[in-house]
Every structure is written in structure tokens, then in C-alpha cells.
PDB file of C-alpha atoms in Angstrom:
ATOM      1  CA  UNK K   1      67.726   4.571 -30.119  1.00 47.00           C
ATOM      2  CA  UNK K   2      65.807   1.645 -31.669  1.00 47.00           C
ATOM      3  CA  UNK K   3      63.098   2.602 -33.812  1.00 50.00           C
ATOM      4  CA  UNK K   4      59.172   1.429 -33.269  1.00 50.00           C
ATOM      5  CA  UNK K   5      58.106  -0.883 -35.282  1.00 53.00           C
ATOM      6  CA  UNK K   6      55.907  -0.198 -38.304  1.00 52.00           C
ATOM      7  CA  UNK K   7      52.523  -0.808 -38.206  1.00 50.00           C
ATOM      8  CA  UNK K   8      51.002  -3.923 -39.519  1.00 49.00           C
ATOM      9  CA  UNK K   9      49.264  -3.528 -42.722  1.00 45.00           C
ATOM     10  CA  UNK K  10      45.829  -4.625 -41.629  1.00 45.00           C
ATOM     11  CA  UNK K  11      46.799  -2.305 -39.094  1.00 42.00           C
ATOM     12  CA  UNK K  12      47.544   0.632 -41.332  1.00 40.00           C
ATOM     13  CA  UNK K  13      44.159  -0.184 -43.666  1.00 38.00           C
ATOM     14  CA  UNK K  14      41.982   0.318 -40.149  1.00 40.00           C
ATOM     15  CA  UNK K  15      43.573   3.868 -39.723  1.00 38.00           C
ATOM     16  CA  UNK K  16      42.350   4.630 -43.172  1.00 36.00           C
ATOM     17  CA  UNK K  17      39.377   4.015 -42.728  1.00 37.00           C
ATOM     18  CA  UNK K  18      38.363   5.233 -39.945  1.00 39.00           C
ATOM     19  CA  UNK K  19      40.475   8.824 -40.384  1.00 39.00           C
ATOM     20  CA  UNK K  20      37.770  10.565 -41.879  1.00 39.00           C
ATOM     21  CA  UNK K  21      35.182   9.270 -39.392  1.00 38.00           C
ATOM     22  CA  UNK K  22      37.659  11.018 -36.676  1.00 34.00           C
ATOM     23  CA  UNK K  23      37.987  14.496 -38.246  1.00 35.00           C
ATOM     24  CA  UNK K  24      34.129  14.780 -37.500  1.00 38.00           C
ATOM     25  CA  UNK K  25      34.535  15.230 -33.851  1.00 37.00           C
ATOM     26  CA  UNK K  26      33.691  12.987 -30.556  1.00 34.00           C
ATOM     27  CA  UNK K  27      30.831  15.075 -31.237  1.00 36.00           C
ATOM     28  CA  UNK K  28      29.964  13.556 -34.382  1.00 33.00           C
ATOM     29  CA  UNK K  29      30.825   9.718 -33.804  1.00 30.00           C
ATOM     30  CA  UNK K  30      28.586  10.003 -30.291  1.00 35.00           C
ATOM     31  CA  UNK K  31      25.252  10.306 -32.240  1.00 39.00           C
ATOM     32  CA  UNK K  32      25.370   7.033 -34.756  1.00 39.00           C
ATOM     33  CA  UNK K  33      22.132   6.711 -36.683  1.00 49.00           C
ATOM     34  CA  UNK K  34      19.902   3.967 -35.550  1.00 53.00           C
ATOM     35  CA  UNK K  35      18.158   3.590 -39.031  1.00 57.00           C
ATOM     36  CA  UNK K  36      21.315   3.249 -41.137  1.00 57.00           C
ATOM     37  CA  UNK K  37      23.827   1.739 -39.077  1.00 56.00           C
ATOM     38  CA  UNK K  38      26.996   2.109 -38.264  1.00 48.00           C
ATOM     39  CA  UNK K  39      28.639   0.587 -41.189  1.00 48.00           C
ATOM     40  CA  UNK K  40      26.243   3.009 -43.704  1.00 53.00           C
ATOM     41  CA  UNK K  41      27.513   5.794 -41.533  1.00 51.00           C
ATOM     42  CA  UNK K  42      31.297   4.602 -41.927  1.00 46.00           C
ATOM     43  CA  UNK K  43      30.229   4.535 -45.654  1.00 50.00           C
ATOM     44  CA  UNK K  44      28.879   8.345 -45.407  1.00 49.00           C
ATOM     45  CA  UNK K  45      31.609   9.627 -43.821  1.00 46.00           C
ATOM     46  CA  UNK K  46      34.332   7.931 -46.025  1.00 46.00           C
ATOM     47  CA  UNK K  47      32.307   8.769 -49.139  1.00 50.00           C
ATOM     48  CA  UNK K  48      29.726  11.922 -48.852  1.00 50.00           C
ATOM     49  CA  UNK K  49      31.845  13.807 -46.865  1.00 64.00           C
ATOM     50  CA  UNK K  50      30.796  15.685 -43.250  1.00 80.00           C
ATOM     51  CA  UNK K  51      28.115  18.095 -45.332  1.00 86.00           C
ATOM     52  CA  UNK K  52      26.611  15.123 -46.889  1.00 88.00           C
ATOM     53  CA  UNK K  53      26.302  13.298 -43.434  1.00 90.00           C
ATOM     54  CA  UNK K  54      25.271  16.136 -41.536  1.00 93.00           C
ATOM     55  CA  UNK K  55      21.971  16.609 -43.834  1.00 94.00           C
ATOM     56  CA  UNK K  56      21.169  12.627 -43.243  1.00 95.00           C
ATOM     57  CA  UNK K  57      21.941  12.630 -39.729  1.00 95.00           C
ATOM     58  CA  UNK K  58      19.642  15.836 -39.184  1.00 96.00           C
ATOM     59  CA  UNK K  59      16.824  14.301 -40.727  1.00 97.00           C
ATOM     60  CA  UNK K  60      16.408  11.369 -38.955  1.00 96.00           C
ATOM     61  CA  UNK K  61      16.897  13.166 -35.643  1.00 97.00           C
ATOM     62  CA  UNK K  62      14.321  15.516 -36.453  1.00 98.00           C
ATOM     63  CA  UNK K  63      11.831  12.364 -38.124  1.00 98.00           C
ATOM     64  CA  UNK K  64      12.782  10.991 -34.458  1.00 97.00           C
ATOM     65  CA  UNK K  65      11.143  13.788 -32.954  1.00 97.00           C
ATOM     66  CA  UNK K  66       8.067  14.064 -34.927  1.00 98.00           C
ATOM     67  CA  UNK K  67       7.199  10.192 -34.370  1.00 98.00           C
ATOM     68  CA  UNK K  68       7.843  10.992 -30.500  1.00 96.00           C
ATOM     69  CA  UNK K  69       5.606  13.832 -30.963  1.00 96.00           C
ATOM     70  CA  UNK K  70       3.014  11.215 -32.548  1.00 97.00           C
ATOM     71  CA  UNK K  71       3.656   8.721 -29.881  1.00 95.00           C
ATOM     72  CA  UNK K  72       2.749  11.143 -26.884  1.00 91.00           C
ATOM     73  CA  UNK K  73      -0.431  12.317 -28.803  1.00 92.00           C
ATOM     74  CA  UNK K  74      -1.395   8.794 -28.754  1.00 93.00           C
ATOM     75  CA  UNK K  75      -0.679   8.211 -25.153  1.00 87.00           C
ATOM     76  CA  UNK K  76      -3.408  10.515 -24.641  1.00 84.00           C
ATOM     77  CA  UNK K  77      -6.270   8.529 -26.282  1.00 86.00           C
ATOM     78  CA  UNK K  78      -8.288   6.993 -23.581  1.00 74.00           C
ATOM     79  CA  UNK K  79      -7.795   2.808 -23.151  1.00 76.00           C
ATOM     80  CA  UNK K  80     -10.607   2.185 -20.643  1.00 68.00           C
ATOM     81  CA  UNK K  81      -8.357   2.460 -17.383  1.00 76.00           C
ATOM     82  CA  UNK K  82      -7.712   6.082 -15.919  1.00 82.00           C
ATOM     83  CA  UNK K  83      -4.421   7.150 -16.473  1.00 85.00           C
ATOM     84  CA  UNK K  84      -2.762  10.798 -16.029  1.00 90.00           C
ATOM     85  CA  UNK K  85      -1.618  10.921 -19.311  1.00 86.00           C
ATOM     86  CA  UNK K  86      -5.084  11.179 -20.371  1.00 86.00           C
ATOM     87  CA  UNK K  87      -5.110  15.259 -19.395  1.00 91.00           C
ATOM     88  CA  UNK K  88      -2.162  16.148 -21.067  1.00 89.00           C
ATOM     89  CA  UNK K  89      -3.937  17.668 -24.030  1.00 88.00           C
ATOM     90  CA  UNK K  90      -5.615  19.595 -21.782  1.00 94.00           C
ATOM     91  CA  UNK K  91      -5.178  23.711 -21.503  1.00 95.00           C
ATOM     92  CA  UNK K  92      -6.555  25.895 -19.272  1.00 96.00           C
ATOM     93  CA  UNK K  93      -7.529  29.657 -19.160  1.00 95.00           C
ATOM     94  CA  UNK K  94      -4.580  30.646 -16.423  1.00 95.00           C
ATOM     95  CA  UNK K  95      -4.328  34.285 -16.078  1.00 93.00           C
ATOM     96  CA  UNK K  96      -5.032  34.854 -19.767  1.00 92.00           C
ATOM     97  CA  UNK K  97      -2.047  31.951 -20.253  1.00 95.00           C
ATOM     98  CA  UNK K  98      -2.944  28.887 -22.029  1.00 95.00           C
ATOM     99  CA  UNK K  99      -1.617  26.416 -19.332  1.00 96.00           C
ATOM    100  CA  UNK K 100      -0.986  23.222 -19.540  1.00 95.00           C
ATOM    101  CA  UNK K 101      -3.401  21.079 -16.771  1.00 95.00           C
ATOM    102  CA  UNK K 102      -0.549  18.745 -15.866  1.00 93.00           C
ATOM    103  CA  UNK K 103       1.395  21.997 -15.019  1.00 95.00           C
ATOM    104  CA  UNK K 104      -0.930  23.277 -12.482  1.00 95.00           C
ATOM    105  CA  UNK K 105      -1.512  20.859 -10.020  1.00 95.00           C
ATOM    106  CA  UNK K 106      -1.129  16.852  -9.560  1.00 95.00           C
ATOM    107  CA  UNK K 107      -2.756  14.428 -11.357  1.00 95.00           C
ATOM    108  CA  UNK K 108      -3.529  10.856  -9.642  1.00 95.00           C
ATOM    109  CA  UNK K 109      -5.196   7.782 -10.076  1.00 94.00           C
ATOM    110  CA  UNK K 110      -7.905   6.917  -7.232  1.00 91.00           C
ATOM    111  CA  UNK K 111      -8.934   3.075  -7.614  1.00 82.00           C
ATOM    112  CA  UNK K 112      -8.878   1.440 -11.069  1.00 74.00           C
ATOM    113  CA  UNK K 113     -11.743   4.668 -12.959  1.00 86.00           C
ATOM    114  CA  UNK K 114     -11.005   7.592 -11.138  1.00 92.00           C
ATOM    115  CA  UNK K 115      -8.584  10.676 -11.422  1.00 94.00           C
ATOM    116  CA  UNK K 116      -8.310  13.287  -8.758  1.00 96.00           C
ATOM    117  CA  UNK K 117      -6.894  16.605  -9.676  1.00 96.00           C
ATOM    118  CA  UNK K 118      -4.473  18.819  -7.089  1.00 95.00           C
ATOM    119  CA  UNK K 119      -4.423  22.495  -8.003  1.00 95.00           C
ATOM    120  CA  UNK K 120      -1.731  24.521  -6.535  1.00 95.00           C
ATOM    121  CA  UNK K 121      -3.273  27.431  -6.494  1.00 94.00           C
ATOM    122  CA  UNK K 122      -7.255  26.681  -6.023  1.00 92.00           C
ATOM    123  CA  UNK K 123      -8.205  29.971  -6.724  1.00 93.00           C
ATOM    124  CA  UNK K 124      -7.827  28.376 -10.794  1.00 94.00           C
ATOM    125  CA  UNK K 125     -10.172  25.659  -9.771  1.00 93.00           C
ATOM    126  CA  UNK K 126     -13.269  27.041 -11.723  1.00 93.00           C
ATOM    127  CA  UNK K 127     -11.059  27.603 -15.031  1.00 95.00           C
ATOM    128  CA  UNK K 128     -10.127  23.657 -14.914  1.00 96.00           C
ATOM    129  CA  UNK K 129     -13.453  22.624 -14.559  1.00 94.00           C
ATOM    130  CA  UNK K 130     -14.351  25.015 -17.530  1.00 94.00           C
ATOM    131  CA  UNK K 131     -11.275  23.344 -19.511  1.00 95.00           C
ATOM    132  CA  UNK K 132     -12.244  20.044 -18.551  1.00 94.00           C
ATOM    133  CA  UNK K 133     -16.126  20.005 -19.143  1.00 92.00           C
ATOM    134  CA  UNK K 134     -14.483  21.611 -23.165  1.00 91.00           C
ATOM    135  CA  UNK K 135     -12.557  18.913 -23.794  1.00 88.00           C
ATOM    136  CA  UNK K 136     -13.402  15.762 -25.814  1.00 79.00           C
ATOM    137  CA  UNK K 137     -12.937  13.003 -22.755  1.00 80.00           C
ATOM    138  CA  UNK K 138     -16.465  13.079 -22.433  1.00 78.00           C
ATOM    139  CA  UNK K 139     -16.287  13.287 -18.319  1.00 84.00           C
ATOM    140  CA  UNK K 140     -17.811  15.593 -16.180  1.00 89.00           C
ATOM    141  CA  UNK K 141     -15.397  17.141 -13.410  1.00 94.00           C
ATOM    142  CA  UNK K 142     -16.620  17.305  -9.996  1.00 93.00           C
ATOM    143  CA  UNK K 143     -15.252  19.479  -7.401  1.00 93.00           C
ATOM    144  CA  UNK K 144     -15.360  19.853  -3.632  1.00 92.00           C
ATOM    145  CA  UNK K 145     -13.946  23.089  -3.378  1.00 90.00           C
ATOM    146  CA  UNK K 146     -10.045  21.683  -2.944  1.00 90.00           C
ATOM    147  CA  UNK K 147      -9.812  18.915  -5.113  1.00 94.00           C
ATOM    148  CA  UNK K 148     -11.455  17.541  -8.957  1.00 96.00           C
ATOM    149  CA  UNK K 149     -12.211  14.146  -9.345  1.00 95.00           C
ATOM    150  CA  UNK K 150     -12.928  12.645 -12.798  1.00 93.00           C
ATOM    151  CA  UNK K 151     -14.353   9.446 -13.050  1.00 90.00           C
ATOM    152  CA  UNK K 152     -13.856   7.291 -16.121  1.00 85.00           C
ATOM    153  CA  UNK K 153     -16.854   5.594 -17.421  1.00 81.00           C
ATOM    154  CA  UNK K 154     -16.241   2.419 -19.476  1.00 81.00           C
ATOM    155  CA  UNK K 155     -15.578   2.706 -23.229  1.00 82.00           C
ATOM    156  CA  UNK K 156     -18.304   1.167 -25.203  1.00 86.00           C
ATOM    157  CA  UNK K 157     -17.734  -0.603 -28.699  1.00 90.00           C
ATOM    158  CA  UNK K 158     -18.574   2.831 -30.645  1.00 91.00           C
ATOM    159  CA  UNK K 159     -16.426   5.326 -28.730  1.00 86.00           C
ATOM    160  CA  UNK K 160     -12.845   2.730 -28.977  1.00 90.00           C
ATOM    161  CA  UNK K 161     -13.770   2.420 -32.950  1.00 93.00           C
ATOM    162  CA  UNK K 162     -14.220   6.344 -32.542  1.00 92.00           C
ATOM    163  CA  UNK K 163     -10.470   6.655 -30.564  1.00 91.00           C
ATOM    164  CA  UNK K 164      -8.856   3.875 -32.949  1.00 94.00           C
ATOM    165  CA  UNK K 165      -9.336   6.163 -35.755  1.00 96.00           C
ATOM    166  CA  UNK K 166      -8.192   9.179 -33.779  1.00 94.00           C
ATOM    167  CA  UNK K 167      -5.061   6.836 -33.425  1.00 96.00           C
ATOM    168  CA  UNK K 168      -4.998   6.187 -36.904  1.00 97.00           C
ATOM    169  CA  UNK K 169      -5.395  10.246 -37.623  1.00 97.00           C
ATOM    170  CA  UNK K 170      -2.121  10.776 -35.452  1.00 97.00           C
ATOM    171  CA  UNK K 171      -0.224   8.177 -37.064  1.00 97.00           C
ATOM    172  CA  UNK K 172      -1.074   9.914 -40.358  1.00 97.00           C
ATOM    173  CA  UNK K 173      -0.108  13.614 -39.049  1.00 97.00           C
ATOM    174  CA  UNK K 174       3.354  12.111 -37.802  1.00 97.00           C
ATOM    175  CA  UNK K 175       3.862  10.590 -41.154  1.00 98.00           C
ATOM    176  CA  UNK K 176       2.799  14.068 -42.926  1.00 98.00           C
ATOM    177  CA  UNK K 177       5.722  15.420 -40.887  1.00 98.00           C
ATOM    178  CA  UNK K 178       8.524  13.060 -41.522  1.00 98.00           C
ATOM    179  CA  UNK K 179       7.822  12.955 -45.219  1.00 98.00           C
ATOM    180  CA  UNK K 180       7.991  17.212 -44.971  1.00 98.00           C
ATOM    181  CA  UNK K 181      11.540  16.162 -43.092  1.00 98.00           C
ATOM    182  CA  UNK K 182      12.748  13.979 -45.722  1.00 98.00           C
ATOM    183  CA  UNK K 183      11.536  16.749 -48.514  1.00 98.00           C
ATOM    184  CA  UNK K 184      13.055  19.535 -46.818  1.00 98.00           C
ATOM    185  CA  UNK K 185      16.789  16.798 -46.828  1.00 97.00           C
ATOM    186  CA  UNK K 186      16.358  15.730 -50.200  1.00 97.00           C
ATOM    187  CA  UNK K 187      15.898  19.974 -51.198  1.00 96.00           C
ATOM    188  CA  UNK K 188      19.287  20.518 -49.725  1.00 96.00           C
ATOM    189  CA  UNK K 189      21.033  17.935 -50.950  1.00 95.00           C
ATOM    190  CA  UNK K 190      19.726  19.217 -54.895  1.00 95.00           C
ATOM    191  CA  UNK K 191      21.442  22.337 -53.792  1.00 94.00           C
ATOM    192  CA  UNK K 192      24.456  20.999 -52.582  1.00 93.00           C
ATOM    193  CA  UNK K 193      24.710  19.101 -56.245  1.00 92.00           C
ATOM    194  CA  UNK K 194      24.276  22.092 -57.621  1.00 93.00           C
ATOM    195  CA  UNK K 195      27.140  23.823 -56.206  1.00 91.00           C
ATOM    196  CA  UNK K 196      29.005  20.890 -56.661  1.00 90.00           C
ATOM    197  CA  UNK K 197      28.576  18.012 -55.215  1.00 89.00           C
ATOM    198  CA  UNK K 198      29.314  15.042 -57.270  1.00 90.00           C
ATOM    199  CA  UNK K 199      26.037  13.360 -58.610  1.00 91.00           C
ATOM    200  CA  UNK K 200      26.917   9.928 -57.330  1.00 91.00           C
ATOM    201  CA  UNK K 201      27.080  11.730 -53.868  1.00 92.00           C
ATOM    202  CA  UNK K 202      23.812  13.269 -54.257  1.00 92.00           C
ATOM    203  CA  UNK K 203      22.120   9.878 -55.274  1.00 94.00           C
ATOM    204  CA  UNK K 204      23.739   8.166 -52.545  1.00 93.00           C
ATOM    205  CA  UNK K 205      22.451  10.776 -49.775  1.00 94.00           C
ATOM    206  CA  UNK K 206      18.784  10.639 -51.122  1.00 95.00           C
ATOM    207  CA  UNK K 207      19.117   7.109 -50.714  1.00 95.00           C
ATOM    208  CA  UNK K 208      20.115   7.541 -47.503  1.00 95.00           C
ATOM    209  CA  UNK K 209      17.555   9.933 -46.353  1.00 96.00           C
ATOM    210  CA  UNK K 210      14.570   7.406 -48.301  1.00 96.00           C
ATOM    211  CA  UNK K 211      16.315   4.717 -45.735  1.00 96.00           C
ATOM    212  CA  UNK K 212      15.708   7.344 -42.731  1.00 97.00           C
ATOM    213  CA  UNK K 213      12.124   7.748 -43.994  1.00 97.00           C
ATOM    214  CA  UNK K 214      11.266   4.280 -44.072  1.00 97.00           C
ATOM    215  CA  UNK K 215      12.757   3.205 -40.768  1.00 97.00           C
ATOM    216  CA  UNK K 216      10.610   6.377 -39.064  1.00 97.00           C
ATOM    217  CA  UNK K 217       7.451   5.056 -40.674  1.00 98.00           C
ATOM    218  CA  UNK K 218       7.689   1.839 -39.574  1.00 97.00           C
ATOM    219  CA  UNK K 219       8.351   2.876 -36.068  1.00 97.00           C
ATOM    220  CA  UNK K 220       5.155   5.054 -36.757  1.00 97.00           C
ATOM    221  CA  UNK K 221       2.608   2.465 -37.646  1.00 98.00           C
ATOM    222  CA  UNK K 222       3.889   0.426 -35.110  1.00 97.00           C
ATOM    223  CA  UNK K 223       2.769   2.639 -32.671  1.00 97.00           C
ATOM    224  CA  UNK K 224      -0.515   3.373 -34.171  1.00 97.00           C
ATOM    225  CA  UNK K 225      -0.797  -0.357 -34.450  1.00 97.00           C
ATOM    226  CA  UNK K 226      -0.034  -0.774 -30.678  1.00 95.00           C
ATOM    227  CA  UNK K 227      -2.338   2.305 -29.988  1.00 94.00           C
ATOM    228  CA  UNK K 228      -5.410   0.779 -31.545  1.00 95.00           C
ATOM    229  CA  UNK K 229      -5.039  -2.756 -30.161  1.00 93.00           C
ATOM    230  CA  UNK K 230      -4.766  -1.504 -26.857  1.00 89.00           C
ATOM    231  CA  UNK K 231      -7.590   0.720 -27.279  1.00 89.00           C
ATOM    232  CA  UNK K 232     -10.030  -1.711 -29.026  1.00 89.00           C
ATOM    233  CA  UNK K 233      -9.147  -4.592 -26.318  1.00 83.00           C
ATOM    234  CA  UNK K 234     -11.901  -4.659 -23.652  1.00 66.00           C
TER     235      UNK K 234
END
């Protein structure tokens, strides 16, 4: 029988490479990190090993979370126009449970300044006012015995200055968390060098993880920066 042909060099250089990257699992190569890229990740895998890229990759998924985290707290700052959103800091007393608003009734927009609140179960309708009139929005709930309404007054100058710093305070707490993240990354990697890893590796990873940090950051202040236009613009 004739024999296949050997593969091409070029051919055979390709399956070198990317031979590590396929003992990591489908798993693995389905998750590529957006910060570093997929040739940095090629890099990891060929050179730090699946420890070394499991560490990296963890951190920026949970830095990922914290600045979604951030990004919903900010969706909650008021920008002049009634929105749903703006309840979903809001808990209420329910049955000596610590409720959620937005997970007791429906929340909808009535003309262009007004919200109108649905309770399934009206009997709770006293403890949302009670929540509502606690909170910082600064609105009074009204009720008609089957239905809230909220209406949104208009922000003046002092109150958006008051929210763009709010804005500014989340942005800083999301930060807080992602540097804790890249801490917590750059603490296992020291251990990992200590058991063994080579020191070259080690640098390379907290490299690596400093990249992750950055890239979250960014992503950060551009949503505070977003935030705080929208909120100041009248």
C-alpha cells in the first residue's frame, strides 16, 4: 500500500505549536482572554504551562466580573429620565426577607418622569412604600391601594454634581476590587515560584496579570466616564 505523504514542514512547525494549546481542553481554548490576546495566550500556553495560564485567565474573568458589578451600580444613578433600573438598589422588608423591589412586582415607565410599580402580592404594598420613602432617590411613592407610582422630578445642577461623584465613588470601589484580584494572582504565582516554578515564568505571569489589570481599569473609567457625562448632560 502506498504510504501518505509526510507533512510539509511549515506544516509540521504549526502542529508544534499549537500541541500544547490542545492538551488544555476545548474547554480551555473556548474562553480566550480579551485583554491579552490570542497570540499572548498561545505564548502562555507554550511557555507558562496550563497552571501558569489558569491563574491569568482566572483573574481577568473574575476583574470582568467586578467591573460588571461596577457597571450595574452605575446604571442605577439617576440621569434625569425615569428608568427601571433606577430601583434596583432597592430592598424591601418581605416577610423578614430582604427582597429585592424588582423581584416583587413590575416596574414600568408611564410618560417620559413617571414609574409605576406592580406588586404581586399587594398585601407587601406598605413595606415598598416604607423601602422606597428610605432610599436615597429622593421621591415620594404614592399609592392607590393596587399600584405605586413614582414620579421623577428634574435633576438640578447640585444633585447631578452630587450623582457624578457617586459615579466616580463606584468606579473607585470596582477598581479597589480588581487590584484585590490582581493581588490575590500575583500571591499565587510567588507560591508557585516557590515550589518551583522557574523565575522567568513567574515574571512573565505577573506581567501578564499587570496586563489584565490595566485592560479592566480602563474599561472601568470608561464607564465612570460615560456615567458622569450622561448624568451631568441636561
Amino acid at each position: 500500500p502506498s504510504l501518505a505523504p509526510a507533512p510539509a514542514p511549515d506544516t509540521m512547525l504549526s502542529l508544534f505549536l499549537v500541541a500544547p494549546a490542545l492538551l488544555l481542553g476545548p474547554a480551555r481554548l473556548a474562553s480566550p482572554s480579551r485583554a491579552l490576546g490570542a497570540g499572548r495566550i498561545a505564548a502562555l500556553r507554550m511557555d507558562e504551562g496550563e497552571e501558569g495560564l489558569e491563574v491569568v485567565m482566572d483573574a481577568e474573568e473574575r476583574m470582568a466580573k467586578s467591573v460588571a458589578s461596577m457597571q450595574d451600580k452605575l446604571m442605577t444613578l439617576r440621569v434625569g429620565r425615569a428608568s427601571p433600573s433606577m430601583l434596583d438598589r432597592v430592598e424591601v422588608d418581605y416577610y423578614d426577607v430582604a427582597t429585592p423591589l424588582n423581584q416583587l412586582g413590575s416596574i414600568t415607565v408611564s410618560g417620559s418622569n413617571q414609574l409605576v410599580i406592580s406588586v404581586y402580592d399587594t398585601s407587601c404594598l406598605g413595606d415598598v412604600e416604607k423601602a422606597l420613602s428610605l432610599s436615597d432617590l429622593g421621591m415620594t411613592p404614592n399609592s392607590d391601594g393596587k399600584v405605586i407610582r413614582l414620579n421623577v422630578p428634574q435633576l438640578t445642577e447640585e444633585r447631578r454634581k452630587e450623582l457624578a461623584k457617586s459615579a466616580k465613588a463606584f468606579g473607585e470601589e470596582g477598581k479597589t476590587a480588581i487590584r484585590n484580584i490582581r493581588r490575590d494572582a500575583i500571591d499565587k504565582v510567588k507560591k508557585m515560584e516557590k515550589d518551583g516554578m522557574g523565575e522567568d515564568e513567574s515574571k512573565n505571569l505577573q506581567i501578564d496579570i499587570q496586563e489584565v489589570l490595566k485592560k479592566s481599569e480602563a474599561e472601568a473609567d470608561k464607564a465612570v466616564t460615560q456615567r458622569e457625562k450622561d448624568i451631568m448632560t441636561i
